[in-house]
Amino acid sequence: MTGTDGPVLAAGAVVWAGPLDRPRVCLIHRPKYDDWSLPKGKADRDEHLFVTAVREVAEETGHDVVLGRPLPSQEYDVAGRPKLVRYWLAEADPDPRPREPDAEVDDVVFLPLPEALDRLSHPHDVDLVEAAMSGPLRTTATVLLRHAKAVSRSSWDGPDAERPLTADGSAHAEALAAPLSTLGLRRVVSSDAVRCVDSVRPFARQRSTMELEPLLSEHNLDAPADPHPATKITRSLGREGGALICSHRPVLPLLFDALGVERPPALGTGSFAVVHHDGDRLVAVDRPDAP
């Protein structure tokens, strides 16, 4: 999330189109600076940077995109204040909205890679595009989410599986729907514990579907099987890609391991990581709350 303290936060994308062996890269011309650059812009107050990136690409190019693998961030000073810009790879929308030239962007072009590199005005954008094109253009994303903040065990008299979210946890679950919607997720699979179900319900509501899987729940962590059934489920979903999996802190290491992540990040309540694969090869683990 963004606020008033710290660096200016911004986000954008290297948007590409065309065949995988001959991609074209999207550049924008900004009349104010008379330069050719990549679509990006500042985050609105309290806006998740995933949302910023997708919004700015749409505003500046007319393309609604799904975010792919993360790219290197850029850091520099603007008027004496540090600025951090996060970038992702994104495939162009095949049916973009028409965009009329304006004072912010007066031209949008897709150029073959050599021409794009030659036309870009800033060396750091050249480096970014080269980094984007040096890896797979399309990856499959699997999101692992730790449920939002729940009522404490000590203050709950009912079954643990029925322990609900706190008011803050419910608000956090609502806020998660927007960033999760930027990732092209097709399936929502959750532990059957109420605190997990309610953490993904706002996002699942957009898709009218949610799959409950008791084997992802904390009370089935000691299931007598090797590998654990949750591992098998996660591997299957990871091969398909485009899935959101919501579970519990003690279960998450199993799920990361199933996706080939050797050093899994520690997720706080309501936090998630995006695991990108190219076929069976792990490409990146994206933490949206970490620069």
PDB file of C-alpha atoms in Angstrom:
ATOM      1  CA  MET A   1       0.000   0.000   0.000  1.00  0.00           C
ATOM      2  CA  THR A   2       1.065   3.587  -0.495  1.00  0.00           C
ATOM      3  CA  GLY A   3       1.012   6.520   1.867  1.00  0.00           C
ATOM      4  CA  THR A   4       2.449   9.992   2.385  1.00  0.00           C
ATOM      5  CA  ASP A   5       5.707   8.923   4.053  1.00  0.00           C
ATOM      6  CA  GLY A   6       8.794   7.487   2.404  1.00  0.00           C
ATOM      7  CA  PRO A   7       9.584   7.498  -1.303  1.00  0.00           C
ATOM      8  CA  VAL A   8       7.169   8.388  -4.064  1.00  0.00           C
ATOM      9  CA  LEU A   9       5.756   5.057  -5.241  1.00  0.00           C
ATOM     10  CA  ALA A  10       4.926   4.298  -8.840  1.00  0.00           C
ATOM     11  CA  ALA A  11       4.368   1.258 -11.040  1.00  0.00           C
ATOM     12  CA  GLY A  12       4.224   0.278 -14.669  1.00  0.00           C
ATOM     13  CA  ALA A  13       4.835  -2.537 -17.111  1.00  0.00           C
ATOM     14  CA  VAL A  14       6.844  -3.652 -20.092  1.00  0.00           C
ATOM     15  CA  VAL A  15       3.935  -4.444 -22.401  1.00  0.00           C
ATOM     16  CA  TRP A  16       4.573  -6.731 -25.350  1.00  0.00           C
ATOM     17  CA  ALA A  17       2.600  -8.112 -28.278  1.00  0.00           C
ATOM     18  CA  GLY A  18       3.115 -10.463 -31.215  1.00  0.00           C
ATOM     19  CA  PRO A  19       4.685 -13.928 -31.538  1.00  0.00           C
ATOM     20  CA  LEU A  20       7.013 -15.118 -28.797  1.00  0.00           C
ATOM     21  CA  ASP A  21      10.001 -15.250 -31.146  1.00  0.00           C
ATOM     22  CA  ARG A  22       9.397 -11.749 -32.529  1.00  0.00           C
ATOM     23  CA  PRO A  23       7.833  -9.682 -29.748  1.00  0.00           C
ATOM     24  CA  ARG A  24       7.028  -6.020 -30.152  1.00  0.00           C
ATOM     25  CA  VAL A  25       7.411  -3.676 -27.197  1.00  0.00           C
ATOM     26  CA  CYS A  26       4.999  -0.895 -26.269  1.00  0.00           C
ATOM     27  CA  LEU A  27       6.454   2.615 -25.968  1.00  0.00           C
ATOM     28  CA  ILE A  28       4.681   5.868 -25.191  1.00  0.00           C
ATOM     29  CA  HIS A  29       5.629   9.411 -26.195  1.00  0.00           C
ATOM     30  CA  ARG A  30       5.213  12.058 -23.518  1.00  0.00           C
ATOM     31  CA  PRO A  31       4.944  15.539 -25.054  1.00  0.00           C
ATOM     32  CA  LYS A  32       5.730  17.265 -21.759  1.00  0.00           C
ATOM     33  CA  TYR A  33       9.223  15.717 -21.764  1.00  0.00           C
ATOM     34  CA  ASP A  34       9.440  14.922 -25.492  1.00  0.00           C
ATOM     35  CA  ASP A  35      10.667  11.428 -24.643  1.00  0.00           C
ATOM     36  CA  TRP A  36       9.874   7.804 -25.424  1.00  0.00           C
ATOM     37  CA  SER A  37       9.372   5.711 -22.331  1.00  0.00           C
ATOM     38  CA  LEU A  38       7.404   2.834 -20.806  1.00  0.00           C
ATOM     39  CA  PRO A  39       3.875   3.162 -19.412  1.00  0.00           C
ATOM     40  CA  LYS A  40       3.995   3.909 -15.698  1.00  0.00           C
ATOM     41  CA  GLY A  41       2.658   6.361 -13.140  1.00  0.00           C
ATOM     42  CA  LYS A  42       2.378   7.297  -9.497  1.00  0.00           C
ATOM     43  CA  ALA A  43       0.217   5.314  -7.127  1.00  0.00           C
ATOM     44  CA  ASP A  44      -2.908   6.870  -5.727  1.00  0.00           C
ATOM     45  CA  ARG A  45      -3.078   7.159  -1.966  1.00  0.00           C
ATOM     46  CA  ASP A  46      -3.375   3.705  -0.361  1.00  0.00           C
ATOM     47  CA  GLU A  47      -3.401   2.043  -3.787  1.00  0.00           C
ATOM     48  CA  HIS A  48      -1.760  -1.365  -4.170  1.00  0.00           C
ATOM     49  CA  LEU A  49       1.076  -1.224  -6.708  1.00  0.00           C
ATOM     50  CA  PHE A  50      -0.389  -4.146  -8.683  1.00  0.00           C
ATOM     51  CA  VAL A  51      -3.465  -1.990  -9.201  1.00  0.00           C
ATOM     52  CA  THR A  52      -1.342   1.069 -10.014  1.00  0.00           C
ATOM     53  CA  ALA A  53       0.524  -0.788 -12.762  1.00  0.00           C
ATOM     54  CA  VAL A  54      -2.629  -2.082 -14.457  1.00  0.00           C
ATOM     55  CA  ARG A  55      -4.439   1.257 -14.131  1.00  0.00           C
ATOM     56  CA  GLU A  56      -1.543   3.270 -15.527  1.00  0.00           C
ATOM     57  CA  VAL A  57      -1.082   0.936 -18.492  1.00  0.00           C
ATOM     58  CA  ALA A  58      -4.794   1.222 -19.283  1.00  0.00           C
ATOM     59  CA  GLU A  59      -4.796   5.011 -18.944  1.00  0.00           C
ATOM     60  CA  GLU A  60      -1.685   5.555 -21.028  1.00  0.00           C
ATOM     61  CA  THR A  61      -2.115   2.881 -23.713  1.00  0.00           C
ATOM     62  CA  GLY A  62      -5.761   1.732 -23.733  1.00  0.00           C
ATOM     63  CA  HIS A  63      -4.688  -1.847 -22.966  1.00  0.00           C
ATOM     64  CA  ASP A  64      -6.174  -3.823 -20.071  1.00  0.00           C
ATOM     65  CA  VAL A  65      -3.407  -6.198 -19.039  1.00  0.00           C
ATOM     66  CA  VAL A  66      -2.722  -9.080 -16.681  1.00  0.00           C
ATOM     67  CA  LEU A  67       0.519  -8.791 -14.740  1.00  0.00           C
ATOM     68  CA  GLY A  68       3.182 -11.391 -15.416  1.00  0.00           C
ATOM     69  CA  ARG A  69       6.545 -11.945 -13.802  1.00  0.00           C
ATOM     70  CA  PRO A  70       8.167  -9.097 -11.845  1.00  0.00           C
ATOM     71  CA  LEU A  71      10.961  -7.030 -13.353  1.00  0.00           C
ATOM     72  CA  PRO A  72      13.737  -5.008 -11.683  1.00  0.00           C
ATOM     73  CA  SER A  73      12.604  -1.911  -9.849  1.00  0.00           C
ATOM     74  CA  GLN A  74      13.935   1.553 -10.632  1.00  0.00           C
ATOM     75  CA  GLU A  75      15.005   4.010  -7.946  1.00  0.00           C
ATOM     76  CA  TYR A  76      15.950   7.641  -8.517  1.00  0.00           C
ATOM     77  CA  ASP A  77      15.383  11.115  -7.079  1.00  0.00           C
ATOM     78  CA  VAL A  78      12.711  13.502  -8.299  1.00  0.00           C
ATOM     79  CA  ALA A  79      12.894  17.086  -6.992  1.00  0.00           C
ATOM     80  CA  GLY A  80      15.029  15.892  -4.099  1.00  0.00           C
ATOM     81  CA  ARG A  81      12.695  13.072  -3.059  1.00  0.00           C
ATOM     82  CA  PRO A  82      13.416   9.377  -3.703  1.00  0.00           C
ATOM     83  CA  LYS A  83      11.119   7.597  -6.133  1.00  0.00           C
ATOM     84  CA  LEU A  84      10.594   3.834  -6.421  1.00  0.00           C
ATOM     85  CA  VAL A  85       8.999   2.398  -9.555  1.00  0.00           C
ATOM     86  CA  ARG A  86       8.023  -1.270  -9.686  1.00  0.00           C
ATOM     87  CA  TYR A  87       7.552  -2.992 -13.028  1.00  0.00           C
ATOM     88  CA  TRP A  88       6.017  -6.200 -14.339  1.00  0.00           C
ATOM     89  CA  LEU A  89       5.898  -7.911 -17.685  1.00  0.00           C
ATOM     90  CA  ALA A  90       2.455  -7.827 -19.336  1.00  0.00           C
ATOM     91  CA  GLU A  91       1.032  -9.072 -22.616  1.00  0.00           C
ATOM     92  CA  ALA A  92      -0.943  -6.524 -24.629  1.00  0.00           C
ATOM     93  CA  ASP A  93      -4.715  -6.703 -24.767  1.00  0.00           C
ATOM     94  CA  PRO A  94      -5.739  -8.011 -28.227  1.00  0.00           C
ATOM     95  CA  ASP A  95      -8.745  -5.675 -28.225  1.00  0.00           C
ATOM     96  CA  PRO A  96      -7.601  -2.402 -26.603  1.00  0.00           C
ATOM     97  CA  ARG A  97      -9.793   0.625 -26.149  1.00  0.00           C
ATOM     98  CA  PRO A  98      -9.145   3.531 -28.532  1.00  0.00           C
ATOM     99  CA  ARG A  99      -6.987   6.189 -26.900  1.00  0.00           C
ATOM    100  CA  GLU A 100      -6.959   9.732 -28.221  1.00  0.00           C
ATOM    101  CA  PRO A 101      -3.689  11.709 -27.924  1.00  0.00           C
ATOM    102  CA  ASP A 102      -3.606  14.109 -24.994  1.00  0.00           C
ATOM    103  CA  ALA A 103      -1.173  16.251 -23.033  1.00  0.00           C
ATOM    104  CA  GLU A 104       0.115  13.237 -21.097  1.00  0.00           C
ATOM    105  CA  VAL A 105       0.644  10.743 -23.939  1.00  0.00           C
ATOM    106  CA  ASP A 106       0.332  11.705 -27.585  1.00  0.00           C
ATOM    107  CA  ASP A 107       1.558   8.510 -29.248  1.00  0.00           C
ATOM    108  CA  VAL A 108       1.560   4.785 -28.449  1.00  0.00           C
ATOM    109  CA  VAL A 109       3.595   2.415 -30.618  1.00  0.00           C
ATOM    110  CA  PHE A 110       4.606  -1.243 -30.646  1.00  0.00           C
ATOM    111  CA  LEU A 111       8.090  -1.728 -32.066  1.00  0.00           C
ATOM    112  CA  PRO A 112      10.321  -4.744 -32.727  1.00  0.00           C
ATOM    113  CA  LEU A 113      12.865  -5.156 -29.964  1.00  0.00           C
ATOM    114  CA  PRO A 114      15.877  -3.576 -31.733  1.00  0.00           C
ATOM    115  CA  GLU A 115      13.848  -0.541 -32.756  1.00  0.00           C
ATOM    116  CA  ALA A 116      12.315  -0.196 -29.305  1.00  0.00           C
ATOM    117  CA  LEU A 117      15.730  -0.265 -27.635  1.00  0.00           C
ATOM    118  CA  ASP A 118      17.007   2.326 -30.068  1.00  0.00           C
ATOM    119  CA  ARG A 119      14.057   4.671 -29.606  1.00  0.00           C
ATOM    120  CA  LEU A 120      13.840   4.623 -25.804  1.00  0.00           C
ATOM    121  CA  SER A 121      15.077   7.912 -24.381  1.00  0.00           C
ATOM    122  CA  HIS A 122      16.417   6.671 -21.048  1.00  0.00           C
ATOM    123  CA  PRO A 123      19.159   4.073 -20.464  1.00  0.00           C
ATOM    124  CA  HIS A 124      17.371   2.636 -17.418  1.00  0.00           C
ATOM    125  CA  ASP A 125      14.357   1.825 -19.625  1.00  0.00           C
ATOM    126  CA  VAL A 126      16.659   0.093 -22.113  1.00  0.00           C
ATOM    127  CA  ASP A 127      18.053  -2.035 -19.284  1.00  0.00           C
ATOM    128  CA  LEU A 128      14.534  -2.867 -18.122  1.00  0.00           C
ATOM    129  CA  VAL A 129      13.339  -3.986 -21.544  1.00  0.00           C
ATOM    130  CA  GLU A 130      16.449  -6.112 -22.011  1.00  0.00           C
ATOM    131  CA  ALA A 131      15.770  -7.765 -18.648  1.00  0.00           C
ATOM    132  CA  ALA A 132      12.157  -8.378 -19.650  1.00  0.00           C
ATOM    133  CA  MET A 133      13.080  -9.938 -22.978  1.00  0.00           C
ATOM    134  CA  SER A 134      15.833 -12.127 -21.509  1.00  0.00           C
ATOM    135  CA  GLY A 135      13.329 -14.380 -19.729  1.00  0.00           C
ATOM    136  CA  PRO A 136      10.065 -16.110 -20.569  1.00  0.00           C
ATOM    137  CA  LEU A 137       7.365 -13.765 -21.838  1.00  0.00           C
ATOM    138  CA  ARG A 138       4.514 -15.927 -20.588  1.00  0.00           C
ATOM    139  CA  THR A 139       4.466 -17.556 -17.170  1.00  0.00           C
ATOM    140  CA  THR A 140       1.806 -19.247 -15.077  1.00  0.00           C
ATOM    141  CA  ALA A 141       1.029 -17.710 -11.698  1.00  0.00           C
ATOM    142  CA  THR A 142       0.023 -19.474  -8.499  1.00  0.00           C
ATOM    143  CA  VAL A 143      -0.833 -17.258  -5.529  1.00  0.00           C
ATOM    144  CA  LEU A 144      -0.367 -18.480  -1.961  1.00  0.00           C
ATOM    145  CA  LEU A 145      -2.319 -16.424   0.565  1.00  0.00           C
ATOM    146  CA  ARG A 146      -2.254 -16.578   4.342  1.00  0.00           C
ATOM    147  CA  HIS A 147      -5.706 -15.833   5.708  1.00  0.00           C
ATOM    148  CA  ALA A 148      -6.436 -12.380   7.084  1.00  0.00           C
ATOM    149  CA  LYS A 149      -6.412 -11.617  10.825  1.00  0.00           C
ATOM    150  CA  ALA A 150      -8.795 -13.826  12.769  1.00  0.00           C
ATOM    151  CA  VAL A 151     -10.265 -13.653  16.256  1.00  0.00           C
ATOM    152  CA  SER A 152      -7.694 -15.019  18.701  1.00  0.00           C
ATOM    153  CA  ARG A 153      -7.926 -18.633  19.813  1.00  0.00           C
ATOM    154  CA  SER A 154      -8.050 -17.553  23.468  1.00  0.00           C
ATOM    155  CA  SER A 155     -11.160 -15.414  22.924  1.00  0.00           C
ATOM    156  CA  TRP A 156     -13.041 -17.964  20.829  1.00  0.00           C
ATOM    157  CA  ASP A 157     -15.112 -20.708  22.487  1.00  0.00           C
ATOM    158  CA  GLY A 158     -16.291 -22.550  19.376  1.00  0.00           C
ATOM    159  CA  PRO A 159     -14.536 -25.011  17.071  1.00  0.00           C
ATOM    160  CA  ASP A 160     -11.282 -23.636  15.695  1.00  0.00           C
ATOM    161  CA  ALA A 161     -12.403 -24.215  12.106  1.00  0.00           C
ATOM    162  CA  GLU A 162     -15.269 -21.771  12.729  1.00  0.00           C
ATOM    163  CA  ARG A 163     -13.088 -18.998  14.148  1.00  0.00           C
ATOM    164  CA  PRO A 164     -14.009 -15.845  12.178  1.00  0.00           C
ATOM    165  CA  LEU A 165     -12.048 -12.868  10.944  1.00  0.00           C
ATOM    166  CA  THR A 166     -11.817  -9.724  13.028  1.00  0.00           C
ATOM    167  CA  ALA A 167     -13.334  -6.517  11.678  1.00  0.00           C
ATOM    168  CA  ASP A 168      -9.873  -5.466  10.478  1.00  0.00           C
ATOM    169  CA  GLY A 169      -9.400  -8.878   8.903  1.00  0.00           C
ATOM    170  CA  SER A 170     -12.680  -8.577   7.019  1.00  0.00           C
ATOM    171  CA  ALA A 171     -11.704  -5.120   5.759  1.00  0.00           C
ATOM    172  CA  HIS A 172      -8.337  -6.504   4.653  1.00  0.00           C
ATOM    173  CA  ALA A 173     -10.080  -9.326   2.774  1.00  0.00           C
ATOM    174  CA  GLU A 174     -12.154  -6.774   0.866  1.00  0.00           C
ATOM    175  CA  ALA A 175      -8.996  -4.820  -0.002  1.00  0.00           C
ATOM    176  CA  LEU A 176      -7.291  -7.949  -1.359  1.00  0.00           C
ATOM    177  CA  ALA A 177      -9.829  -8.338  -4.162  1.00  0.00           C
ATOM    178  CA  ALA A 178      -8.393  -5.494  -6.249  1.00  0.00           C
ATOM    179  CA  PRO A 179      -4.725  -6.580  -6.405  1.00  0.00           C
ATOM    180  CA  LEU A 180      -5.663 -10.224  -6.882  1.00  0.00           C
ATOM    181  CA  SER A 181      -7.802  -9.247  -9.861  1.00  0.00           C
ATOM    182  CA  THR A 182      -4.690  -8.069 -11.743  1.00  0.00           C
ATOM    183  CA  LEU A 183      -3.190 -11.568 -12.019  1.00  0.00           C
ATOM    184  CA  GLY A 184      -5.559 -13.445 -14.326  1.00  0.00           C
ATOM    185  CA  LEU A 185      -6.491 -16.021 -11.697  1.00  0.00           C
ATOM    186  CA  ARG A 186      -9.104 -18.555 -12.782  1.00  0.00           C
ATOM    187  CA  ARG A 187      -9.528 -20.739  -9.698  1.00  0.00           C
ATOM    188  CA  VAL A 188      -9.927 -19.978  -5.994  1.00  0.00           C
ATOM    189  CA  VAL A 189      -9.126 -22.890  -3.676  1.00  0.00           C
ATOM    190  CA  SER A 190      -9.371 -22.436   0.076  1.00  0.00           C
ATOM    191  CA  SER A 191      -9.038 -24.351   3.292  1.00  0.00           C
ATOM    192  CA  ASP A 192     -12.521 -25.011   4.618  1.00  0.00           C
ATOM    193  CA  ALA A 193     -11.775 -23.022   7.806  1.00  0.00           C
ATOM    194  CA  VAL A 194     -14.056 -19.987   8.063  1.00  0.00           C
ATOM    195  CA  ARG A 195     -11.127 -17.578   8.415  1.00  0.00           C
ATOM    196  CA  CYS A 196      -9.701 -18.764   5.073  1.00  0.00           C
ATOM    197  CA  VAL A 197     -13.026 -18.871   3.254  1.00  0.00           C
ATOM    198  CA  ASP A 198     -13.881 -15.336   4.343  1.00  0.00           C
ATOM    199  CA  SER A 199     -10.404 -14.101   3.345  1.00  0.00           C
ATOM    200  CA  VAL A 200     -10.987 -14.996  -0.313  1.00  0.00           C
ATOM    201  CA  ARG A 201     -14.751 -14.548  -0.492  1.00  0.00           C
ATOM    202  CA  PRO A 202     -14.634 -10.919  -1.748  1.00  0.00           C
ATOM    203  CA  PHE A 203     -12.323 -11.927  -4.606  1.00  0.00           C
ATOM    204  CA  ALA A 204     -14.180 -15.170  -5.332  1.00  0.00           C
ATOM    205  CA  ARG A 205     -17.433 -13.226  -5.472  1.00  0.00           C
ATOM    206  CA  GLN A 206     -16.179 -11.624  -8.701  1.00  0.00           C
ATOM    207  CA  ARG A 207     -15.888 -15.085 -10.236  1.00  0.00           C
ATOM    208  CA  SER A 208     -18.936 -16.705  -8.634  1.00  0.00           C
ATOM    209  CA  THR A 209     -16.888 -19.739  -7.653  1.00  0.00           C
ATOM    210  CA  MET A 210     -14.780 -21.036  -4.802  1.00  0.00           C
ATOM    211  CA  GLU A 211     -13.488 -24.549  -4.122  1.00  0.00           C
ATOM    212  CA  LEU A 212     -13.195 -25.691  -0.494  1.00  0.00           C
ATOM    213  CA  GLU A 213     -10.411 -28.152   0.235  1.00  0.00           C
ATOM    214  CA  PRO A 214     -10.262 -29.581   3.787  1.00  0.00           C
ATOM    215  CA  LEU A 215      -6.785 -30.981   3.134  1.00  0.00           C
ATOM    216  CA  LEU A 216      -5.442 -27.405   3.059  1.00  0.00           C
ATOM    217  CA  SER A 217      -6.692 -26.777   6.583  1.00  0.00           C
ATOM    218  CA  GLU A 218      -4.591 -26.638   9.709  1.00  0.00           C
ATOM    219  CA  HIS A 219      -6.364 -29.524  11.414  1.00  0.00           C
ATOM    220  CA  ASN A 220      -5.298 -31.850   8.574  1.00  0.00           C
ATOM    221  CA  LEU A 221      -1.637 -30.865   8.790  1.00  0.00           C
ATOM    222  CA  ASP A 222      -0.746 -34.229  10.355  1.00  0.00           C
ATOM    223  CA  ALA A 223      -2.405 -36.314   7.645  1.00  0.00           C
ATOM    224  CA  PRO A 224      -0.523 -39.663   7.495  1.00  0.00           C
ATOM    225  CA  ALA A 225       0.700 -39.488   3.911  1.00  0.00           C
ATOM    226  CA  ASP A 226       3.997 -38.824   2.170  1.00  0.00           C
ATOM    227  CA  PRO A 227       3.876 -36.519   0.392  1.00  0.00           C
ATOM    228  CA  HIS A 228       1.184 -34.660   2.287  1.00  0.00           C
ATOM    229  CA  PRO A 229      -2.112 -34.455   0.327  1.00  0.00           C
ATOM    230  CA  ALA A 230      -1.878 -30.652   0.327  1.00  0.00           C
ATOM    231  CA  THR A 231       1.400 -30.991  -1.566  1.00  0.00           C
ATOM    232  CA  LYS A 232      -0.257 -33.030  -4.300  1.00  0.00           C
ATOM    233  CA  ILE A 233      -3.099 -30.522  -4.602  1.00  0.00           C
ATOM    234  CA  THR A 234      -0.714 -27.572  -4.843  1.00  0.00           C
ATOM    235  CA  ARG A 235       1.495 -29.236  -7.440  1.00  0.00           C
ATOM    236  CA  SER A 236      -1.553 -29.960  -9.580  1.00  0.00           C
ATOM    237  CA  LEU A 237      -2.784 -26.365  -9.322  1.00  0.00           C
ATOM    238  CA  GLY A 238       0.721 -25.052 -10.011  1.00  0.00           C
ATOM    239  CA  ARG A 239       0.939 -27.021 -13.248  1.00  0.00           C
ATOM    240  CA  GLU A 240      -2.351 -25.482 -14.377  1.00  0.00           C
ATOM    241  CA  GLY A 241      -1.459 -21.963 -13.185  1.00  0.00           C
ATOM    242  CA  GLY A 242      -3.888 -19.172 -12.567  1.00  0.00           C
ATOM    243  CA  ALA A 243      -4.933 -20.336  -9.085  1.00  0.00           C
ATOM    244  CA  LEU A 244      -5.295 -18.634  -5.714  1.00  0.00           C
ATOM    245  CA  ILE A 245      -4.713 -20.929  -2.728  1.00  0.00           C
ATOM    246  CA  CYS A 246      -5.608 -19.728   0.765  1.00  0.00           C
ATOM    247  CA  SER A 247      -4.303 -21.603   3.780  1.00  0.00           C
ATOM    248  CA  HIS A 248      -2.696 -21.261   7.224  1.00  0.00           C
ATOM    249  CA  ARG A 249       0.763 -20.277   8.462  1.00  0.00           C
ATOM    250  CA  PRO A 250       1.798 -23.838   9.508  1.00  0.00           C
ATOM    251  CA  VAL A 251       0.638 -25.284   6.155  1.00  0.00           C
ATOM    252  CA  LEU A 252       2.209 -22.700   3.836  1.00  0.00           C
ATOM    253  CA  PRO A 253       5.778 -24.126   3.942  1.00  0.00           C
ATOM    254  CA  LEU A 254       4.408 -27.369   2.484  1.00  0.00           C
ATOM    255  CA  LEU A 255       2.682 -25.465  -0.291  1.00  0.00           C
ATOM    256  CA  PHE A 256       5.757 -23.398  -1.181  1.00  0.00           C
ATOM    257  CA  ASP A 257       7.841 -26.568  -1.230  1.00  0.00           C
ATOM    258  CA  ALA A 258       5.331 -28.172  -3.584  1.00  0.00           C
ATOM    259  CA  LEU A 259       5.857 -25.259  -5.978  1.00  0.00           C
ATOM    260  CA  GLY A 260       9.636 -25.639  -5.846  1.00  0.00           C
ATOM    261  CA  VAL A 261      10.332 -22.611  -3.638  1.00  0.00           C
ATOM    262  CA  GLU A 262      13.342 -23.524  -1.501  1.00  0.00           C
ATOM    263  CA  ARG A 263      13.359 -20.373   0.645  1.00  0.00           C
ATOM    264  CA  PRO A 264       9.716 -19.531   1.192  1.00  0.00           C
ATOM    265  CA  PRO A 265       8.893 -16.022   2.365  1.00  0.00           C
ATOM    266  CA  ALA A 266       7.265 -15.604   5.756  1.00  0.00           C
ATOM    267  CA  LEU A 267       3.773 -14.300   5.099  1.00  0.00           C
ATOM    268  CA  GLY A 268       1.976 -12.143   7.622  1.00  0.00           C
ATOM    269  CA  THR A 269      -1.771 -12.394   8.038  1.00  0.00           C
ATOM    270  CA  GLY A 270      -3.502 -11.335   4.845  1.00  0.00           C
ATOM    271  CA  SER A 271      -0.247 -11.389   2.848  1.00  0.00           C
ATOM    272  CA  PHE A 272       0.387 -13.337  -0.328  1.00  0.00           C
ATOM    273  CA  ALA A 273       3.155 -14.335  -2.707  1.00  0.00           C
ATOM    274  CA  VAL A 274       2.898 -14.918  -6.450  1.00  0.00           C
ATOM    275  CA  VAL A 275       4.893 -17.896  -7.717  1.00  0.00           C
ATOM    276  CA  HIS A 276       5.671 -17.765 -11.452  1.00  0.00           C
ATOM    277  CA  HIS A 277       6.559 -20.863 -13.477  1.00  0.00           C
ATOM    278  CA  ASP A 278       7.604 -21.452 -17.065  1.00  0.00           C
ATOM    279  CA  GLY A 279       6.430 -25.020 -17.521  1.00  0.00           C
ATOM    280  CA  ASP A 280       8.003 -26.893 -14.597  1.00  0.00           C
ATOM    281  CA  ARG A 281      10.719 -24.271 -14.080  1.00  0.00           C
ATOM    282  CA  LEU A 282      10.405 -21.813 -11.203  1.00  0.00           C
ATOM    283  CA  VAL A 283      10.949 -18.314 -12.598  1.00  0.00           C
ATOM    284  CA  ALA A 284      10.168 -15.870  -9.792  1.00  0.00           C
ATOM    285  CA  VAL A 285       8.511 -15.432  -6.413  1.00  0.00           C
ATOM    286  CA  ASP A 286       6.872 -12.021  -6.284  1.00  0.00           C
ATOM    287  CA  ARG A 287       6.133 -10.326  -2.974  1.00  0.00           C
ATOM    288  CA  PRO A 288       3.848  -7.349  -3.687  1.00  0.00           C
ATOM    289  CA  ASP A 289       4.582  -5.777  -0.320  1.00  0.00           C
ATOM    290  CA  ALA A 290       8.358  -5.925  -0.812  1.00  0.00           C
ATOM    291  CA  PRO A 291      10.297  -3.616  -3.181  1.00  0.00           C
TER     292      PRO A 291
END
